[in-house]
mmCIF file of C-alpha atoms in Angstrom:
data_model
loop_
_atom_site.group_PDB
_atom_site.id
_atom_site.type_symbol
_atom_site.label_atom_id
_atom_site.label_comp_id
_atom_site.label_asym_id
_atom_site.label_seq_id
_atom_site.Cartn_x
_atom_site.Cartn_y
_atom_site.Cartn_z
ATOM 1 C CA UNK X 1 132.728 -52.486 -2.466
ATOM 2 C CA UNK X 2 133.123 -48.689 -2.310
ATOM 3 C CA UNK X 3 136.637 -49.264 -3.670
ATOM 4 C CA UNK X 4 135.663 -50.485 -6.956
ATOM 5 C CA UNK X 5 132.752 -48.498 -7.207
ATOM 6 C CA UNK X 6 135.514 -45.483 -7.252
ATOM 7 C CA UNK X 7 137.767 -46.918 -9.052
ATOM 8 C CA UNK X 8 134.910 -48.177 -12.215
ATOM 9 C CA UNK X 9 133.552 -44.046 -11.636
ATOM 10 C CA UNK X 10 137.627 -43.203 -12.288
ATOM 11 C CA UNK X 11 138.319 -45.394 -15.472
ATOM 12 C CA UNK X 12 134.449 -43.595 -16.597
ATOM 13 C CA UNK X 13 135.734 -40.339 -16.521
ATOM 14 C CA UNK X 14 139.019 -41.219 -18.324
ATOM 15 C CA UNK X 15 137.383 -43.069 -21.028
ATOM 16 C CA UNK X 16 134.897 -40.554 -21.261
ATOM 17 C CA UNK X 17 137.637 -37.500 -21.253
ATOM 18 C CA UNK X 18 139.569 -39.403 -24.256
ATOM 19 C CA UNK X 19 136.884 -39.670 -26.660
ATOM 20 C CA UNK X 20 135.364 -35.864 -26.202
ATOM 21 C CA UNK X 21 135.983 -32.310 -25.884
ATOM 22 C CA UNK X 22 134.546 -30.154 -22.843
ATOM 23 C CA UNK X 23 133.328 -26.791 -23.271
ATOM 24 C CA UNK X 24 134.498 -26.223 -19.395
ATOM 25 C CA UNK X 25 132.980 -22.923 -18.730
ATOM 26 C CA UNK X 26 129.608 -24.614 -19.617
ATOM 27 C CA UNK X 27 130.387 -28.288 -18.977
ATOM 28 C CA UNK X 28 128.652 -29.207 -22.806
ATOM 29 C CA UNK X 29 129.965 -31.811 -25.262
ATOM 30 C CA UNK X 30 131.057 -30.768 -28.034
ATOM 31 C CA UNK X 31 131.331 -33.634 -29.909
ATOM 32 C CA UNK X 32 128.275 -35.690 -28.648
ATOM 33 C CA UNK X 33 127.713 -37.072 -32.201
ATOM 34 C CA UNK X 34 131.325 -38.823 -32.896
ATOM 35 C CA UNK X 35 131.391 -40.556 -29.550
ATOM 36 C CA UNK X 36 130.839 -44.370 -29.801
ATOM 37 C CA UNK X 37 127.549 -45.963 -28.505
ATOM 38 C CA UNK X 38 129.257 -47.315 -25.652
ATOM 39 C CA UNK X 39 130.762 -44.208 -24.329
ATOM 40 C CA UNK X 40 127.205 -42.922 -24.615
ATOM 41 C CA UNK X 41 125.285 -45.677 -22.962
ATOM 42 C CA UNK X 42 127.817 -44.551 -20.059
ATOM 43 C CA UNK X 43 126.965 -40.896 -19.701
ATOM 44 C CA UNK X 44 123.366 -42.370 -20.522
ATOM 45 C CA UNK X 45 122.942 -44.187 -17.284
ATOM 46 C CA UNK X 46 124.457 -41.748 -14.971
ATOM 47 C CA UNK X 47 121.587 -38.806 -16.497
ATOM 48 C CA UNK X 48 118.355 -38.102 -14.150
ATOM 49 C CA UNK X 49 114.902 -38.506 -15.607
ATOM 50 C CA UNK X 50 114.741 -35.277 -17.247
ATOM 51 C CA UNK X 51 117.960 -34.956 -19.753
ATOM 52 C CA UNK X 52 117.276 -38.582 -19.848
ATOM 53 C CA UNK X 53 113.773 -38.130 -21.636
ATOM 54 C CA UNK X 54 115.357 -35.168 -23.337
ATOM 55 C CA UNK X 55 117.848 -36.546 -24.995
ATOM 56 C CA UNK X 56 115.607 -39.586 -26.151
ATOM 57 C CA UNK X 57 113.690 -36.869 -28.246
ATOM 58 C CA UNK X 58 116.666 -35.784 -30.333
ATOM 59 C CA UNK X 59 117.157 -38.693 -33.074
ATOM 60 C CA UNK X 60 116.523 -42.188 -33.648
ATOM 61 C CA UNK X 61 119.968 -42.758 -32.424
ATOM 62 C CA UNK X 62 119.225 -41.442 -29.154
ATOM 63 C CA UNK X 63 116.068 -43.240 -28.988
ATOM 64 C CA UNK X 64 117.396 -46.335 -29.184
ATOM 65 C CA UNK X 65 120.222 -45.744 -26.888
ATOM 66 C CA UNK X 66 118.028 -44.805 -24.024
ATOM 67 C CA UNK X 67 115.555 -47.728 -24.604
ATOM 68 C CA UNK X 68 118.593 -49.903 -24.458
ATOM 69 C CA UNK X 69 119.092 -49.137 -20.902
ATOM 70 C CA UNK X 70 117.715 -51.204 -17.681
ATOM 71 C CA UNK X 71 116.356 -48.215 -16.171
ATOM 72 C CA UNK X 72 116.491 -48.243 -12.302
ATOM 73 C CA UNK X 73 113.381 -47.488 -10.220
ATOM 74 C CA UNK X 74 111.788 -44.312 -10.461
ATOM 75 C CA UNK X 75 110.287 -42.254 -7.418
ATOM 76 C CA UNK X 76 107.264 -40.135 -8.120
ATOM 77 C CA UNK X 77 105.607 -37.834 -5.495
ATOM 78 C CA UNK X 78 103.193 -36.853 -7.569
ATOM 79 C CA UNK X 79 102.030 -37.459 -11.366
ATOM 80 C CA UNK X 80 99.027 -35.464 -12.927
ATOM 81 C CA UNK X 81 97.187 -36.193 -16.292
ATOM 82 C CA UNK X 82 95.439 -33.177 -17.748
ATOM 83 C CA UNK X 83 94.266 -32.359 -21.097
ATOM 84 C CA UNK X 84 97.528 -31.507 -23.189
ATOM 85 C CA UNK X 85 99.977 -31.574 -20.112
ATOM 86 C CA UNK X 86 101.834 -33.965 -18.030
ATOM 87 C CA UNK X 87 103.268 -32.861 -14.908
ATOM 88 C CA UNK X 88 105.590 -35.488 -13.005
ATOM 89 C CA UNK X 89 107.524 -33.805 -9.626
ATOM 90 C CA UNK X 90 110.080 -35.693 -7.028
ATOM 91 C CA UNK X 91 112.207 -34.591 -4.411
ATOM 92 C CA UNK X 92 114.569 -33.160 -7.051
ATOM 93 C CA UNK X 93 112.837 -31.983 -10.157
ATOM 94 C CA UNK X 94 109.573 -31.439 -12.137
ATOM 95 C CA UNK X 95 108.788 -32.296 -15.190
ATOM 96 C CA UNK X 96 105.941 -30.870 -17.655
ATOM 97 C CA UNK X 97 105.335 -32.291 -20.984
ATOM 98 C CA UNK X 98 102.744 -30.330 -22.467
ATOM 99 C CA UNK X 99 101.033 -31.227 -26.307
ATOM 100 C CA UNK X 100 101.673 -27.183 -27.521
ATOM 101 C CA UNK X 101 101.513 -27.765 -31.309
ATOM 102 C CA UNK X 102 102.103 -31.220 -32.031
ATOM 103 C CA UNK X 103 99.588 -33.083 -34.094
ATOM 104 C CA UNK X 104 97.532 -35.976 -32.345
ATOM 105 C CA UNK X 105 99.826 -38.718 -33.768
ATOM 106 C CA UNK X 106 103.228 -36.481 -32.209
ATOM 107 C CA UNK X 107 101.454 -36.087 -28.721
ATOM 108 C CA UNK X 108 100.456 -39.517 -28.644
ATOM 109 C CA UNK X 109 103.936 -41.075 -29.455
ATOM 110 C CA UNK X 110 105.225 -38.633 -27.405
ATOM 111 C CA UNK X 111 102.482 -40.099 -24.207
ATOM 112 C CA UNK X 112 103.224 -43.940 -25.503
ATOM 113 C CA UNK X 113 107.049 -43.130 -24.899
ATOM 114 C CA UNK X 114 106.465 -41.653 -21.473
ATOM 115 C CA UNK X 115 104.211 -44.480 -20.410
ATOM 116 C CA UNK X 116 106.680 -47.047 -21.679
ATOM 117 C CA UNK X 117 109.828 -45.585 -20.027
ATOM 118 C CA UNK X 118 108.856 -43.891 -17.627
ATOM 119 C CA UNK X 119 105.706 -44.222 -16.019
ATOM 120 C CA UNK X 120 105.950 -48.435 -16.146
ATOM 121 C CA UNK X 121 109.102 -48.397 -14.049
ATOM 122 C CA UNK X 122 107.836 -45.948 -11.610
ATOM 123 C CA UNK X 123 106.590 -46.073 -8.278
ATOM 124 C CA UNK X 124 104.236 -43.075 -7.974
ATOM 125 C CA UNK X 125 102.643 -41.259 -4.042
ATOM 126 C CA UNK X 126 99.782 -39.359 -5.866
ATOM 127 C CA UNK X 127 98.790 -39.371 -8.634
ATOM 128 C CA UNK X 128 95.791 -37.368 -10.332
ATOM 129 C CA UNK X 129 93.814 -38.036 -14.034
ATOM 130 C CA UNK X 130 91.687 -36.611 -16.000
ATOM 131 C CA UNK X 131 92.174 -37.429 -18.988
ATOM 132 C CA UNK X 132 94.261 -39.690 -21.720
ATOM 133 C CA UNK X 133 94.128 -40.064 -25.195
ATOM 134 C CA UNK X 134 93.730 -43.509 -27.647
ATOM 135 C CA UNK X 135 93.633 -46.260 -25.041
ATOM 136 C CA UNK X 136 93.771 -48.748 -27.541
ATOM 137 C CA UNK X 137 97.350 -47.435 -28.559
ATOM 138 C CA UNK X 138 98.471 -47.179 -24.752
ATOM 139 C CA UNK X 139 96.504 -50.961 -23.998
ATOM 140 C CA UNK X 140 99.449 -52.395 -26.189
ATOM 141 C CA UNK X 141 102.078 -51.539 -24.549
ATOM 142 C CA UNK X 142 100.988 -51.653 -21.164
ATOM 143 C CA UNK X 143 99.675 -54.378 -19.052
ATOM 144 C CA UNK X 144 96.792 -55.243 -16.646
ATOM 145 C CA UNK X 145 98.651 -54.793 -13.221
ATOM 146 C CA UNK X 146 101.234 -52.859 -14.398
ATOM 147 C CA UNK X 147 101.743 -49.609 -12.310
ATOM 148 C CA UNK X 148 102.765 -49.036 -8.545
ATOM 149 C CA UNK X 149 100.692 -46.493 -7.391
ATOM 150 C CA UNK X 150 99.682 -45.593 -3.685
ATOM 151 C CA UNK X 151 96.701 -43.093 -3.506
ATOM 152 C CA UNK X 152 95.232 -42.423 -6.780
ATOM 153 C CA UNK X 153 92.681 -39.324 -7.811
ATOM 154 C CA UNK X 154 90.630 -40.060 -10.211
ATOM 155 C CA UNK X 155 88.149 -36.406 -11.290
ATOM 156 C CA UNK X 156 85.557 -37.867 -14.198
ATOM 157 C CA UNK X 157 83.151 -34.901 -15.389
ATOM 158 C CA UNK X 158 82.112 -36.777 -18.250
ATOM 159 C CA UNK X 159 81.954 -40.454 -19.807
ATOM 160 C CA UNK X 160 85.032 -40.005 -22.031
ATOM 161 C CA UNK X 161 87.046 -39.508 -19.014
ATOM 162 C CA UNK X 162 85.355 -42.114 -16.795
ATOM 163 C CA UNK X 163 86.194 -44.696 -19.639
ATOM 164 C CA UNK X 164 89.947 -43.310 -18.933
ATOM 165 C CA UNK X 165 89.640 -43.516 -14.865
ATOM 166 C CA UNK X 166 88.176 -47.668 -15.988
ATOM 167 C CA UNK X 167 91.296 -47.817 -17.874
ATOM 168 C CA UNK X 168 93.574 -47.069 -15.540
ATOM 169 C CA UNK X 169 92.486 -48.773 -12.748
ATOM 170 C CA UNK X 170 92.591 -51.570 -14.752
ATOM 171 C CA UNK X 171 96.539 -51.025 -14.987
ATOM 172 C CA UNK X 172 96.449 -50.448 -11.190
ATOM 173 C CA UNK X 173 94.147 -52.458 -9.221
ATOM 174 C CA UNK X 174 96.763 -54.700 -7.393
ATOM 175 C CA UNK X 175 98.966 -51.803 -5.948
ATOM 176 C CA UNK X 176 96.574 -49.276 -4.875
ATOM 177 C CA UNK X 177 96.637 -48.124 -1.249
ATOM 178 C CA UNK X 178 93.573 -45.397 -1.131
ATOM 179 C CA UNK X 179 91.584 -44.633 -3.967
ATOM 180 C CA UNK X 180 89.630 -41.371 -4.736
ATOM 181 C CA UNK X 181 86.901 -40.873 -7.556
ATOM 182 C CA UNK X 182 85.099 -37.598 -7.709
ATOM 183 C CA UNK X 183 82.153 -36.145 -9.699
ATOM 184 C CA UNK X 184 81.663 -39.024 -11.697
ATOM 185 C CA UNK X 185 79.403 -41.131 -13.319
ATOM 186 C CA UNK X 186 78.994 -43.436 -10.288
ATOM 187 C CA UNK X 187 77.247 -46.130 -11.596
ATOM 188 C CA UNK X 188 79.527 -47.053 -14.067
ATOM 189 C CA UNK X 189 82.073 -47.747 -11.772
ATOM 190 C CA UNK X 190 80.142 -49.336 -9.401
ATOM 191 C CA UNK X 191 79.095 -51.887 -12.565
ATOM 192 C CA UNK X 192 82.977 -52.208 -13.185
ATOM 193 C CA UNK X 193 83.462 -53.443 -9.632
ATOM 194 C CA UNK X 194 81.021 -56.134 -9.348
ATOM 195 C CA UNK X 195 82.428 -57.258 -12.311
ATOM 196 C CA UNK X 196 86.002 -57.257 -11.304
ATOM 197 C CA UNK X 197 86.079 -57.394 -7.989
ATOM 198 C CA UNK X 198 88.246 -54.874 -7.959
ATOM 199 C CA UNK X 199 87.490 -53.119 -4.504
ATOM 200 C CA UNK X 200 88.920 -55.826 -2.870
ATOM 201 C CA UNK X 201 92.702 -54.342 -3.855
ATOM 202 C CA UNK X 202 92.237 -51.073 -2.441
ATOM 203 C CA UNK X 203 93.781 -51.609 1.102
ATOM 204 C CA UNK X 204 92.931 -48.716 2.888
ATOM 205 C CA UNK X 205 90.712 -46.046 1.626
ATOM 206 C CA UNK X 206 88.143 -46.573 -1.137
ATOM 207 C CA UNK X 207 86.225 -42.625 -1.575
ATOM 208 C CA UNK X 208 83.582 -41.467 -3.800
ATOM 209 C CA UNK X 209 81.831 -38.673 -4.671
ATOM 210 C CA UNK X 210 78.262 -40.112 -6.280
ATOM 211 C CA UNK X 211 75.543 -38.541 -7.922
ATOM 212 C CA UNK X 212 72.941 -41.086 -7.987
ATOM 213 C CA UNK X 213 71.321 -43.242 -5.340
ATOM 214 C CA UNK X 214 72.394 -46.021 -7.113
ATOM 215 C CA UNK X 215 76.223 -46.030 -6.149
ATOM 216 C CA UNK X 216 75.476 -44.934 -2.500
ATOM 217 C CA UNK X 217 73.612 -48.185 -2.325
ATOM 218 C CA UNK X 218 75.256 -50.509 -4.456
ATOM 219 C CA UNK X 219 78.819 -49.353 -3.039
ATOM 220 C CA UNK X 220 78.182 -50.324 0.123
ATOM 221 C CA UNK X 221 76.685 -53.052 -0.932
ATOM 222 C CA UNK X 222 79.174 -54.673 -3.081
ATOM 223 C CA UNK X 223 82.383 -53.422 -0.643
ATOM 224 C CA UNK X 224 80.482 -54.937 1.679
ATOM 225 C CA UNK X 225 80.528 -58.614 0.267
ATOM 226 C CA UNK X 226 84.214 -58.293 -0.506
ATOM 227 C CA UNK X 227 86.974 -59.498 1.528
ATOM 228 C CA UNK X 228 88.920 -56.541 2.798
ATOM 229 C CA UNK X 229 91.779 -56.154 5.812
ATOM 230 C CA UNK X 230 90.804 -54.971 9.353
ATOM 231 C CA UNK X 231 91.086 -50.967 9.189
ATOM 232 C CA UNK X 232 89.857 -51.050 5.345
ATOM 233 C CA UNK X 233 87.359 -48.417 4.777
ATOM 234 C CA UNK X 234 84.814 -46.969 2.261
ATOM 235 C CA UNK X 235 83.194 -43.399 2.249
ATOM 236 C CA UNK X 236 80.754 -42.551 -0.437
ATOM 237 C CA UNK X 237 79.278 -38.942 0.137
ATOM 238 C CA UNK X 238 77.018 -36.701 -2.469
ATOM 239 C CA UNK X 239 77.308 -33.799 -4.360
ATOM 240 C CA UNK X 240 73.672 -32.578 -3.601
ATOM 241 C CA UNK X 241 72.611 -30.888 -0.164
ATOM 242 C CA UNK X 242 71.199 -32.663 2.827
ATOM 243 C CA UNK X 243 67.419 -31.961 1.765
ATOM 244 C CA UNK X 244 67.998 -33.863 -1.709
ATOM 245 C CA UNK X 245 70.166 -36.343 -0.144
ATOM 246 C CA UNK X 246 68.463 -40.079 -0.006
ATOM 247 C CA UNK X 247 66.492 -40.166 3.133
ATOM 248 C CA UNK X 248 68.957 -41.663 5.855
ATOM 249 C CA UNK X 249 65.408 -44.664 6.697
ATOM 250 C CA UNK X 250 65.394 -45.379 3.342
ATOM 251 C CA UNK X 251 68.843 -46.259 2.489
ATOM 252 C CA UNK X 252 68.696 -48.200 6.377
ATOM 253 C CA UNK X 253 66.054 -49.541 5.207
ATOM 254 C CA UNK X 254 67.342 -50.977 2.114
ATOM 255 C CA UNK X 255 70.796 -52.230 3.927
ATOM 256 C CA UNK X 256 68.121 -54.179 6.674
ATOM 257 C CA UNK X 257 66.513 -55.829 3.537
ATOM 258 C CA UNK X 258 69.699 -57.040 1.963
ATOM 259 C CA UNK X 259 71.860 -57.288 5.612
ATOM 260 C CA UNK X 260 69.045 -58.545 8.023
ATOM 261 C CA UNK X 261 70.517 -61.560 8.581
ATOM 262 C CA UNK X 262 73.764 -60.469 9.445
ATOM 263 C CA UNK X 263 73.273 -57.001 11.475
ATOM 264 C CA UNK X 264 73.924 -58.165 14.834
ATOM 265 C CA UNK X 265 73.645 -54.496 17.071
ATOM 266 C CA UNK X 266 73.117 -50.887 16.222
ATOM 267 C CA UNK X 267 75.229 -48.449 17.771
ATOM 268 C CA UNK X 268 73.012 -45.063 16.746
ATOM 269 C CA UNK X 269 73.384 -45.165 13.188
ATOM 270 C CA UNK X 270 75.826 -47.421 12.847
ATOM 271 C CA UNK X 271 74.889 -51.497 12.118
ATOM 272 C CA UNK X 272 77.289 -53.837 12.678
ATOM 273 C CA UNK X 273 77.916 -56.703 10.203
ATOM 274 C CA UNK X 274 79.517 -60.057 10.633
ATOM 275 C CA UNK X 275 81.059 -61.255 7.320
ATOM 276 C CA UNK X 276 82.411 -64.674 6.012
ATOM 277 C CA UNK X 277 85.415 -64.461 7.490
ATOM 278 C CA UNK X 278 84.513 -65.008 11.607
ATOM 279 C CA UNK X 279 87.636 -62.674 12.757
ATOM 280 C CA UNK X 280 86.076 -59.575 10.973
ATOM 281 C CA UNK X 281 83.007 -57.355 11.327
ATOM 282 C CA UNK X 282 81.855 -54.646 9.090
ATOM 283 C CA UNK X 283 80.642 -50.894 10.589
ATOM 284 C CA UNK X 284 78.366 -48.667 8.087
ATOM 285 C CA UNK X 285 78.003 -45.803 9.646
ATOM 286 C CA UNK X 286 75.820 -42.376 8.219
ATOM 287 C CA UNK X 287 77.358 -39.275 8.826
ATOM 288 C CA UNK X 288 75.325 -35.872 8.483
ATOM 289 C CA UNK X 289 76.834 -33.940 11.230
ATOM 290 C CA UNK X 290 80.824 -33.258 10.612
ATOM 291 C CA UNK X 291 79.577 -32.514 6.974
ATOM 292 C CA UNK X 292 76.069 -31.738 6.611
ATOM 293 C CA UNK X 293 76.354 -30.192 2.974
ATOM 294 C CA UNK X 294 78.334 -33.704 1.705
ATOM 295 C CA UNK X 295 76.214 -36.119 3.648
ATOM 296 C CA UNK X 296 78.284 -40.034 2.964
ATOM 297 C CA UNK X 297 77.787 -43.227 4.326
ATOM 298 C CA UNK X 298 81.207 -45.161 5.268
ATOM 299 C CA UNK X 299 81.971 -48.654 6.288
ATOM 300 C CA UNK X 300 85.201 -49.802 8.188
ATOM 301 C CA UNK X 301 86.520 -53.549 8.619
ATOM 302 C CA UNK X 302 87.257 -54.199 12.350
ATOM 303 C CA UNK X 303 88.342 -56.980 14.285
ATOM 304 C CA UNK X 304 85.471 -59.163 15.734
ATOM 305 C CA UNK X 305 86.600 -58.968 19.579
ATOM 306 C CA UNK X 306 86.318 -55.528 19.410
ATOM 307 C CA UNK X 307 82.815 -54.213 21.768
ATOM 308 C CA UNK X 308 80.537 -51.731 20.522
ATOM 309 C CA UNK X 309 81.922 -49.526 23.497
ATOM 310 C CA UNK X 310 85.031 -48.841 21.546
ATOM 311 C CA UNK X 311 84.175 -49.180 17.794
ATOM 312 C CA UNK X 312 84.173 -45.070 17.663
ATOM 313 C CA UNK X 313 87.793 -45.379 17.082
ATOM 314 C CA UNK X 314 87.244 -46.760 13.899
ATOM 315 C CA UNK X 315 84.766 -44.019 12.995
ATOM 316 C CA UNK X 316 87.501 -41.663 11.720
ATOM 317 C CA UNK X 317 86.600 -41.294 7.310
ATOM 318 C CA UNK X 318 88.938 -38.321 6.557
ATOM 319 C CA UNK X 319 88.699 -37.918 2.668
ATOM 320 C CA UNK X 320 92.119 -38.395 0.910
ATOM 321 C CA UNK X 321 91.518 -35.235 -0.848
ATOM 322 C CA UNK X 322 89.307 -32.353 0.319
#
């Protein structure tokens, strides 16, 4: 196998060497233009990600070329959407594409491009967003399901963005591993949940920042009736101090009306739930000591045999992002 791979990377260089000119002391072609399209689709696939999406900028020609190609697998560490700048970084390069002058129609060709060759064939660590624009343009080329994404940040100040955040989870449900939304409009996501279902797809951390009652309750609530994996968790905490914070009996109080029938101990202020599956148990536990300021309420999936002797194991909520 390595044979042939050598000799195929052998008779590419030769072909390639016959049809151009190299400027040797900078390794530049100088006749990029007159070679043939399939001498370019050659020195197109062996180009990284960033000449790659270079080059695709320079004419139609080019354009095409690239969009040809059955692009391999990309790797992402890390992928950030901010307003007017995309920043995409890997073991071996980063990548900013920033709006600068371009008009609204320029940036957003130039954000439908990198969604459709790029970000649909990648599979992405971390990625942050807070913002995106004309979802309706970007719904059209991408799918429900579409992106391969392991912990996702989500940071919604306002409800422009938090219709972005709903838009991309949408695109991501099925392949998120932990899932972070902060200072957002709680509710609204909460409402998206129950009608999607969604929570159920987020494997190992599900973390939110609320400001409302509402979601604190309703969170739990609705992770609660969902089928999860043993280790799953939830943490929903508050961006108001301890003082304002819903009082810890009323919120109990409110999971007793709706849980009653399924609390079967209390280990301090943690009940445990059974659930429809007989193998699993739910924790919800209230924490206001390790962070008094942020108080949260978290749940955990464990495994039924476990005693309440050795459910503090379990107990451990770190945030994916502090």
């Amino acid at each position: 196998m390595s044979e042939k791979i050598e000799n195929s990377s052998e008779t590419l260089d030769a072909k390639i060497a016959k049809e151009c000119t190299m400027d040797e002391p900078r390794g530049e072609f100088e006749k990029w233009n007159k070679l043939p399209p399939e001498i370019k689709m050659m020195v197109i696939k062996r180009m990284d990600l960033k000449p790659r999406t270079l080059l695709r900028r320079t004419s139609r020609t080019e354009k095409s070329l690239v969009d040809m190609l059955i692009v391999r697998e990309y790797k992402l560490d890390y992928v950030s959407f901010d307003d007017g700048i995309i920043v995409l970084k890997n073991d071996v390069e980063t990548i900013e594409i920033r709006r600068n002058n371009k008009t609204e129609e320029e940036y957003l060709n130039m954000v439908a491009s990198f969604f459709e060759q790029v970000f649909k064939k990648a599979e992405v660590k971390v990625i942050n967003i807070f913002d995106l624009p004309k979802l309706e343009t970007l719904d059209v080329i991408i799918p429900p399901n579409s992106f391969k994404i392991h912990e996702l940040a989500i940071h919604c100040p306002n409800r422009a963005v938090s219709k972005t955040a709903l838009w991309f989870l949408e695109k991501t449900w099925s392949n998120i591993e932990n899932l972070h939304i902060g200072r957002t409009f709680g509710y609204i996501f909460i409402n998206a949940y129950e009608a999607t279902q969604s929570l159920n797809t987020v494997r190992k951390m599900f973390s939110i920042f609320a400001n409302d009652h509402y979601t604190v309750y309703n969170g739990i609530l609705q992770w609660s009736n969902s089928e999860h994996e043993i280790g799953s968790k939830i943490r929903i905490s508050k961006y108001e101090y301890r003082e304002d914070f819903i009082s810890v009996e009323r919120l109990f109080a409110m999971l007793d009306d709706q849980f009653g029938d399924r609390i079967i101990s209390w280990i301090d202020l943690t009940p445990r739930l059974t659930t429809n599956n007989p193998q699993k148990h739910i924790l919800i536990h209230f924490d206001c000591i390790e962070h008094p300021d942020f108080p949260c309420f978290c749940g955990v999936v464990i495994p039924a045999d476990i005693p309440d002797s050795e459910v503090q194991e379990y107990l451990d909520f770190h945030l994916i992002y502090e």
